[in-house]
Tab-separated table of C-alpha atoms and ligand atoms in Angstrom:
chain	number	residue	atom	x	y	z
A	16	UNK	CA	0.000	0.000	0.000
A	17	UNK	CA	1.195	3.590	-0.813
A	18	UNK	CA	1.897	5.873	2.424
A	19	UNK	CA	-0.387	8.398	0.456
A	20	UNK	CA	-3.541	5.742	0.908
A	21	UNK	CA	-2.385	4.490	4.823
A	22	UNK	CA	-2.320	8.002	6.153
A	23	UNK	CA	-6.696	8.162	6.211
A	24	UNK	CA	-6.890	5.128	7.222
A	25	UNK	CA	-4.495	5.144	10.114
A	26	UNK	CA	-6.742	8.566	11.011
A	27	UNK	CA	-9.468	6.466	11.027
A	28	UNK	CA	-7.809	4.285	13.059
A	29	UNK	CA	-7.348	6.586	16.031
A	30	UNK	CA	-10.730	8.252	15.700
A	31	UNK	CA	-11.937	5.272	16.536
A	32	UNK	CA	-9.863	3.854	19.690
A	33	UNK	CA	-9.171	7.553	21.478
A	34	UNK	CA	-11.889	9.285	22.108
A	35	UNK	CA	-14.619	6.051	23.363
A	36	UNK	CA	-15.531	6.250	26.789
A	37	UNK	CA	-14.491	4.944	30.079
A	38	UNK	CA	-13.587	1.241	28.281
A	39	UNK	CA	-11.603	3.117	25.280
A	40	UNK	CA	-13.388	1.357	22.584
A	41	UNK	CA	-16.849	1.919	22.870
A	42	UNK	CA	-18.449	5.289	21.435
A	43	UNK	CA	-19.194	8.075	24.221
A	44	UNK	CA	-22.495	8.464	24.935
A	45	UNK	CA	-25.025	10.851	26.658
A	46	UNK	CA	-26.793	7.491	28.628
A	47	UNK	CA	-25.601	7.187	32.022
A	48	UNK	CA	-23.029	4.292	31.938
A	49	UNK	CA	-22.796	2.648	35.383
A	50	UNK	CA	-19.745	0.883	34.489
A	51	UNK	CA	-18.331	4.189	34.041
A	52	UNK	CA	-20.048	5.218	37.512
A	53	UNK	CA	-18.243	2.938	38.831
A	54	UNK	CA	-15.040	3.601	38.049
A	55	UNK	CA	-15.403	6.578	39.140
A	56	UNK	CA	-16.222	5.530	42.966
A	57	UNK	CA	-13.321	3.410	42.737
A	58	UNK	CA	-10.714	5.842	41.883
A	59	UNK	CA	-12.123	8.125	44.935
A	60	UNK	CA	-11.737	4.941	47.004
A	61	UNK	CA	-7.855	4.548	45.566
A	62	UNK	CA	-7.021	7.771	46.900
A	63	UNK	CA	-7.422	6.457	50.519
A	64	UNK	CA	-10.218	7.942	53.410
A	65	UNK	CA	-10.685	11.471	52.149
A	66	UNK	CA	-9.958	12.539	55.596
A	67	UNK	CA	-9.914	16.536	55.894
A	68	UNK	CA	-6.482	17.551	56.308
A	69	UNK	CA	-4.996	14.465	55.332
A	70	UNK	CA	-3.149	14.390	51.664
A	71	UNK	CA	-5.636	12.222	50.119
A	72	UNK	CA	-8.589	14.613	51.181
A	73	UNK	CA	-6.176	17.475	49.098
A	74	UNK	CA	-5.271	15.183	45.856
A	75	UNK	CA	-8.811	13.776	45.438
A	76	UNK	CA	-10.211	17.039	45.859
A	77	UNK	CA	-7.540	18.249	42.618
A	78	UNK	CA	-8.766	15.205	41.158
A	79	UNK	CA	-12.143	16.449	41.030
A	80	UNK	CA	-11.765	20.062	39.672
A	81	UNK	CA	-9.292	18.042	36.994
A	82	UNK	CA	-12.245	15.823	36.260
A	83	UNK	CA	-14.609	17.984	35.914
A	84	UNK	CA	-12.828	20.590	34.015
A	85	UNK	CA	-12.928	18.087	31.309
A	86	UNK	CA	-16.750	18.409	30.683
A	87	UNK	CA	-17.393	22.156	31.868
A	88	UNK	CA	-15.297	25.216	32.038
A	89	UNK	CA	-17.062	26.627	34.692
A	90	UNK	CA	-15.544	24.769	38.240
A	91	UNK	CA	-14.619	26.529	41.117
A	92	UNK	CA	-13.362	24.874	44.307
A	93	UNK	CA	-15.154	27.059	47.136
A	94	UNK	CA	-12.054	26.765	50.486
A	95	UNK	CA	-13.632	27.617	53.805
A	96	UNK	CA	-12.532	27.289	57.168
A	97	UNK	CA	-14.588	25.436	60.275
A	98	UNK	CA	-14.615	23.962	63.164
A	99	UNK	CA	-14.987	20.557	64.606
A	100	UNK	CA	-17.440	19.325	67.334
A	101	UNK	CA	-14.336	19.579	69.222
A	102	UNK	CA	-13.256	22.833	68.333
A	103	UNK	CA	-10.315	21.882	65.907
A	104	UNK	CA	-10.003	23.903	62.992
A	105	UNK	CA	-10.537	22.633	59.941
A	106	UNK	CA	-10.321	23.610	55.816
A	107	UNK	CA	-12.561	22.432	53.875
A	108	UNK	CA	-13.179	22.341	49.849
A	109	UNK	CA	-16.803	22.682	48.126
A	110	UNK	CA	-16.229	21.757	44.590
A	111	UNK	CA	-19.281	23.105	41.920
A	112	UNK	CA	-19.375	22.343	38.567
A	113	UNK	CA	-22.077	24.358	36.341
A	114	UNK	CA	-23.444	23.323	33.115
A	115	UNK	CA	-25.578	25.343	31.117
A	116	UNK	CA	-24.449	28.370	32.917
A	117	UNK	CA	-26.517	30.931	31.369
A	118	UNK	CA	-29.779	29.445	31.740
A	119	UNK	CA	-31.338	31.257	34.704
A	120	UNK	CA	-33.571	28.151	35.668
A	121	UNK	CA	-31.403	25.991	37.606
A	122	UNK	CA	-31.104	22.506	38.946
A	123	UNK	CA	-28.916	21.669	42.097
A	124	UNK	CA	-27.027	18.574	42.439
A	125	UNK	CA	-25.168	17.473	44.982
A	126	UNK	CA	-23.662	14.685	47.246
A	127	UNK	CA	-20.781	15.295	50.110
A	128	UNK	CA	-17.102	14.229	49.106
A	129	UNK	CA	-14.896	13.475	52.504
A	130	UNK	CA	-15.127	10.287	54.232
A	131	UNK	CA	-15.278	10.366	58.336
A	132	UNK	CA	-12.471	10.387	60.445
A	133	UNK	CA	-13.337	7.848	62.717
A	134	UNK	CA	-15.687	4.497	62.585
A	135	UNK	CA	-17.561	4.999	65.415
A	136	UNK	CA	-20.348	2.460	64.528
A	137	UNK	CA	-17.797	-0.536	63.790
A	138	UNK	CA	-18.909	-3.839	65.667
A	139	UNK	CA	-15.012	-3.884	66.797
A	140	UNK	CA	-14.062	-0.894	69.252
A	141	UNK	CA	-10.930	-0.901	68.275
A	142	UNK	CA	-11.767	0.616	64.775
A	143	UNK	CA	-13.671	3.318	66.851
A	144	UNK	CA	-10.870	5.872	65.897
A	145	UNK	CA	-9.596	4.946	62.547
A	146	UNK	CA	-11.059	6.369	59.366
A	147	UNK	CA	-13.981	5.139	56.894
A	148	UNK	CA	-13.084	4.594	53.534
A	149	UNK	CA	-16.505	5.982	52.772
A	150	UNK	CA	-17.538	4.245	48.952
A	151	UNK	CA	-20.656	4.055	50.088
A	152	UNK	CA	-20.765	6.873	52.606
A	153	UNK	CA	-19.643	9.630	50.181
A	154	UNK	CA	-17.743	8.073	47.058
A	155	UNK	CA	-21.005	6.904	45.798
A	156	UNK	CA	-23.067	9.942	45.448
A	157	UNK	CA	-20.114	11.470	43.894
A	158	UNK	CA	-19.510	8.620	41.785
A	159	UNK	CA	-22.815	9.210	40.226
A	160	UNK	CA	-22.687	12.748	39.798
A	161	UNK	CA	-19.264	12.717	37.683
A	162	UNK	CA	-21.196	10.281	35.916
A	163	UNK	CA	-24.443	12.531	35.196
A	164	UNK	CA	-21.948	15.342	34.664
A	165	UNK	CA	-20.472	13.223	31.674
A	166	UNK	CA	-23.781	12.746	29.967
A	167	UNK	CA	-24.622	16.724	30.726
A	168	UNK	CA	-21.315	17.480	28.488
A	169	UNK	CA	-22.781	15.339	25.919
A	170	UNK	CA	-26.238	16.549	25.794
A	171	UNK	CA	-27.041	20.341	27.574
A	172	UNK	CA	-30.322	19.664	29.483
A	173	UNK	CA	-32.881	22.903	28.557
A	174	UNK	CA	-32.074	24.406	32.097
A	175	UNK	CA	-28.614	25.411	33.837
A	176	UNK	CA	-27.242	22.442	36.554
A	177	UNK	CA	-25.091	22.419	39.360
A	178	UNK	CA	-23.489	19.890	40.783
A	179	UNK	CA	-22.616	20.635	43.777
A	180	UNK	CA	-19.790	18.723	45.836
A	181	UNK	CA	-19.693	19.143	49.934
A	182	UNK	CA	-16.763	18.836	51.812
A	183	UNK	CA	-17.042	18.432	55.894
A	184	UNK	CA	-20.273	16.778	55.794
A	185	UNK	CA	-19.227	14.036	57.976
A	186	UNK	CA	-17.293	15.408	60.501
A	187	UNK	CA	-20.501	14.929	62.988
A	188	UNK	CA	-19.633	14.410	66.848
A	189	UNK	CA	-17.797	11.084	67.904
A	190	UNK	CA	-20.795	8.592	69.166
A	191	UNK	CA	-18.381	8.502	72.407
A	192	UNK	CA	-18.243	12.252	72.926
A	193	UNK	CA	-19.767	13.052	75.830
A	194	UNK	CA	-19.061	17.064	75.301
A	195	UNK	CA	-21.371	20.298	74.693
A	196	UNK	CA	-22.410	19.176	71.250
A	197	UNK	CA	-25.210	19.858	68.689
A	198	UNK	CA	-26.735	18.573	65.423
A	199	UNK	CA	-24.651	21.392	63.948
A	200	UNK	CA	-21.796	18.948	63.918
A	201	UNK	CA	-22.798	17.294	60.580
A	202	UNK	CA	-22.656	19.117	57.171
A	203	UNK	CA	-20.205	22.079	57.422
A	204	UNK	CA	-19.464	22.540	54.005
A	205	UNK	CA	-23.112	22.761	53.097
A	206	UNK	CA	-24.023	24.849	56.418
A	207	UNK	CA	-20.907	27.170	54.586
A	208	UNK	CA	-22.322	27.011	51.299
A	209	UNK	CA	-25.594	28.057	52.288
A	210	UNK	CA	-24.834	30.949	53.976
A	211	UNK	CA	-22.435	32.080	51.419
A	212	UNK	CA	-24.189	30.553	47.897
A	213	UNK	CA	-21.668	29.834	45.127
A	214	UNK	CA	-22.270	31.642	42.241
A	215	UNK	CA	-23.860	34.688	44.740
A	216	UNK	CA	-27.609	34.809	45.013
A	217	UNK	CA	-27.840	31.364	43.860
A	218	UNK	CA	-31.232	30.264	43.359
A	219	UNK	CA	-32.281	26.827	41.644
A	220	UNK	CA	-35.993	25.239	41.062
A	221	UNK	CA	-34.762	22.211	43.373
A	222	UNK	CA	-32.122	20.303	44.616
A	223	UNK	CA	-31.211	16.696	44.817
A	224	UNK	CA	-28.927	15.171	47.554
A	225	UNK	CA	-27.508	11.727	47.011
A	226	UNK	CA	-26.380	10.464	49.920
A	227	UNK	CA	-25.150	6.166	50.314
A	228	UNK	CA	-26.618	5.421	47.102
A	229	UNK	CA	-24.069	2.763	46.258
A	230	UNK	CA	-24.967	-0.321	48.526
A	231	UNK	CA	-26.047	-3.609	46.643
A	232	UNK	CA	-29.197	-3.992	49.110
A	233	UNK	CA	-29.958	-0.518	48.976
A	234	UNK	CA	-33.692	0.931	49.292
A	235	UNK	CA	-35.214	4.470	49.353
A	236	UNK	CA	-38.263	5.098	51.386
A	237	UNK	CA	-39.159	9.161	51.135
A	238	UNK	CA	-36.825	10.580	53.757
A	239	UNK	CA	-38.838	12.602	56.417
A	240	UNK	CA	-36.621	16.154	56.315
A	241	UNK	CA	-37.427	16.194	52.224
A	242	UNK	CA	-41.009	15.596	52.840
A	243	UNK	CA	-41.112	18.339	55.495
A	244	UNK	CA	-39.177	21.104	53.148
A	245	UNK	CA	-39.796	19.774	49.635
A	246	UNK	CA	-42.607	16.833	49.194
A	247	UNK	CA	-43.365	17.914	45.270
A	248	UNK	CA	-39.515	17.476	44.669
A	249	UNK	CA	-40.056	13.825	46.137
A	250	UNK	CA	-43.069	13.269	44.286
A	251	UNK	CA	-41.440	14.298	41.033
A	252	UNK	CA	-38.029	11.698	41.159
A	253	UNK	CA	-40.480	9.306	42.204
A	254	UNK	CA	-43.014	9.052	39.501
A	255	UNK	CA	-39.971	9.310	37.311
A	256	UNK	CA	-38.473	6.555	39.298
A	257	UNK	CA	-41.535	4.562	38.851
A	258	UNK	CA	-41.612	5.295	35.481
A	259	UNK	CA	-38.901	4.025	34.962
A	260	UNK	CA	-39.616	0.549	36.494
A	261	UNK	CA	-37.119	1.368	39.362
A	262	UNK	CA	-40.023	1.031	42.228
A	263	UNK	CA	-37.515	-1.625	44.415
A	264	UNK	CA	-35.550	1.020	44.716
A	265	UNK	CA	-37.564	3.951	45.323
A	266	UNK	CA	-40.292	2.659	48.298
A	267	UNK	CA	-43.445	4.283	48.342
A	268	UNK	CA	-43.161	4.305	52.220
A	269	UNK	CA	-41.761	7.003	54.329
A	270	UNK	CA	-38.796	6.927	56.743
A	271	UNK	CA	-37.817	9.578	59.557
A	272	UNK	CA	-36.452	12.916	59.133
A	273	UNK	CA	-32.474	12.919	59.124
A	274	UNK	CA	-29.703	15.803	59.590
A	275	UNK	CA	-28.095	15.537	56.324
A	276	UNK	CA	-26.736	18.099	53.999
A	277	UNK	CA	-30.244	18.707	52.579
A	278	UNK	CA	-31.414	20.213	56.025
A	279	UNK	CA	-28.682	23.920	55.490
A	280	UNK	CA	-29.976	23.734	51.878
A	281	UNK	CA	-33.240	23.810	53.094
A	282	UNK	CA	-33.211	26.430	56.060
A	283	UNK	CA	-30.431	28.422	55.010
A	284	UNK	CA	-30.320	28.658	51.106
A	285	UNK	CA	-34.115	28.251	50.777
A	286	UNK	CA	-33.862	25.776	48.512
A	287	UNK	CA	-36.094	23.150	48.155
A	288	UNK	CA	-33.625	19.680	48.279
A	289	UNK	CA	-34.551	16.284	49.016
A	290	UNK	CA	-31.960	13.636	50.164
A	291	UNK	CA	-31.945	9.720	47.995
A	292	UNK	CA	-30.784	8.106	51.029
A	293	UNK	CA	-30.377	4.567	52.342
A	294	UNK	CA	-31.956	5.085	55.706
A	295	UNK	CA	-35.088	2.663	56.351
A	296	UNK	CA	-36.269	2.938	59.882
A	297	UNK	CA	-37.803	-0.411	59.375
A	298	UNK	CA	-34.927	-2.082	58.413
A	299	UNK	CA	-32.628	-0.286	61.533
A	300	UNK	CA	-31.850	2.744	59.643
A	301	UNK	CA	-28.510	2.667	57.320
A	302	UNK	CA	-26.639	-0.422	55.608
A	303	UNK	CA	-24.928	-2.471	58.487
A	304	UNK	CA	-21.904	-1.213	56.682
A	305	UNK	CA	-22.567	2.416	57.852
A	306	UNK	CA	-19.544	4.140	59.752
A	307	UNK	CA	-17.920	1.444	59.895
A	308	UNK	CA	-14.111	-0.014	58.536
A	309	UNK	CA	-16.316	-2.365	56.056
A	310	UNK	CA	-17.402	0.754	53.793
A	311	UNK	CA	-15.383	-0.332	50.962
A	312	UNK	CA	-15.995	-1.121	47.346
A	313	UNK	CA	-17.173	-4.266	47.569
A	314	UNK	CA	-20.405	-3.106	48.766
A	315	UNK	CA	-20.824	-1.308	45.998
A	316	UNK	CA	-23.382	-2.371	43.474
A	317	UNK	CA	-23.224	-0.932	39.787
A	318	UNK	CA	-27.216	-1.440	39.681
A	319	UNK	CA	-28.119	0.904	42.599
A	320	UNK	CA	-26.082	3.451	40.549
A	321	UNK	CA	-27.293	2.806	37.514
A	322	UNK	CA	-31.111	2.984	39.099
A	323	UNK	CA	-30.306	6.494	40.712
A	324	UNK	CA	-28.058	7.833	38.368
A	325	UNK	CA	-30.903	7.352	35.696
A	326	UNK	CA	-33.787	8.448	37.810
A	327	UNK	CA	-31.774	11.682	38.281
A	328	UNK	CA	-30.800	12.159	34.329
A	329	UNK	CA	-34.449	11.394	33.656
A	330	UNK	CA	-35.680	14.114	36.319
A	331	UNK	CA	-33.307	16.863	34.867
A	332	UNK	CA	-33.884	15.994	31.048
A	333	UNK	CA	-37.621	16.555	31.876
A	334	UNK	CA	-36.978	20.000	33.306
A	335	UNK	CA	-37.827	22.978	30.722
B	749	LIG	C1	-26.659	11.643	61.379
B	749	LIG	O1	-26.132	10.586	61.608
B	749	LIG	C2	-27.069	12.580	62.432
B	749	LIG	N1	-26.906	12.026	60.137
B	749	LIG	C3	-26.506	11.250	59.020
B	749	LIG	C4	-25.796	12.107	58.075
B	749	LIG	C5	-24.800	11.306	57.382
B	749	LIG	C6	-23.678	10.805	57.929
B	749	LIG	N2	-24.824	10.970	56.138
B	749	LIG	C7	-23.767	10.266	55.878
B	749	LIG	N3	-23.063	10.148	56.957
B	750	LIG	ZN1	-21.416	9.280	57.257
């Protein structure tokens, strides 16, 4: 063959194996790809427990902005300063990605990032004070939103979206701390975000908090704080939900209130969020997994993010 004839097809070549998705062959596509979801949670979990002030809390924070930089130019890494239960200090990172930026109707997305310090719920005491890996408690709500922010570079939804990633959400008093304390412990980076809004003056239609959405026995009943502050935004992912034949996961049953990022959104920014949570009272509350050493990836199920990640795509594809 000529060099003259080999040069297209060697272009063609290329085109073909460099720009596929997540497994390099296959074509990139606006369809949320749990595989890819996946992936996702598991390079979070690689980075170690995103402990604030530890060096994998910093490089998986850069890892994010990097990430989503390549889908959106508009990221901005929000760096705050708070305190613990305890009084330490502590530096935090809210990472917000905006797609559509223009649009003045909004969508807010969001999930919490950092992992907790210490696994205070572990059956063994002596894990009381070491870290959670956190793929279920944090990596997976993430996971899923890098995900959804894939598909929104793809294919720009008719309104603007946010996504919304909160640092310091689980930084909540030790279960052993017998100090002064209050619920005020949990969510610091969204307590910060909603009293100083990223863009200013933010204001969205509604917000959706994903939070341990990653467990393969995981079920949704309507979680009590979202049906207090924002029933119709729990009505509307669930008939999506259900139209979308994902009713095992989403129970039409409703579970008690929680403190969860959602609840700052709520009071403070005025936004109306609801919280996808695994919490079932019925079942004794979270996965058995919850705040404890045995958080890891193998919990993880690539249906459960595939069943929320859709719902969610479905519910801001729908917007106008
Ligand atoms: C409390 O345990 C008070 N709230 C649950 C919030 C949370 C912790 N979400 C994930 N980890
Ligand atoms: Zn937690």
């Amino acid at each position: 063959m000529k060099r003259s004839m080999l040069v297209p097809f060697l272009v063609l070549f290329m085109a073909a194996f460099s720009c596929g998705s997540q497994q390099g062959t296959k074509p990139a596509t606006a369809e949320f790809d749990a595989a890819s979801a996946f992936g996702f949670v598991k390079t979070q979990v690689e980075f170690g427990p995103r402990v604030p002030g530890t060096p994998a809390h910093t490089a998986c924070a850069d890892w994010y902005a990097k990430t989503l930089k390549q889908w959106t130019p508009d990221v901005f890494v929000q760096e705050f300063k708070a305190r613990a239960y305890d009084g330490r200090p502590l530096e935090g990172k809210n990472i917000i990605a905006s797609f559509n930026s223009q649009a003045k109707d909004r969508i807010l997305l969001c999930a919490h990032w950092d992992s907790r310090p210490f696994a205070d719920h572990d059956p063994d005491p002596a894990n009381h004070f070491r870290p959670v890996i956190g793929a279920n408690d944090g990596a997976s709500g993430v996971g899923i939103l890098l995900e959804v922010a894939r598909c929104l570079s793809l294919k720009k939804p008719a309104v603007g979206v946010d996504i919304l990633l909160l640092d310091l959400e689980d930084f909540g008093e030790h279960a052993n701390w017998r100090g002064s304390s209050s619920e005020e412990s949990w969510g610091l980076g969204s307590q910060y975000w909603a009293k100083n809004p990223y863009p200013a003056g933010y204001k969205a239609r509604f917000g959706i908090l994903l939070d341990m959405v990653g467990d393969s026995a995981a079920t949704f009943p309507m979680e009590g704080t979202s049906m207090h502050f924002a029933p119709a935004v729990v009505k509307k992912v669930w008939a999506v939900a259900r139209g979308l034949g994902l009713s095992k996961y989403f129970l039409d049953t409703e579970s008690d209130p929680l403190i969860d990022d959602h609840l700052y959104i709520n009071r403070d920014a005025r936004i109306p969020t609801m919280d996808i949570i695994d919490y079932d009272s019925r079942r004794g509350g979270f996965p058995s997994s919850w705040h404890t050493t045995g958080d890891t990836l193998d919990k993880i199920d690539k249906d459960t993010l595939a069943a929320v990640g859709r719902a969610v795509l479905a519910v801001v594809y729908q917007e106008k």
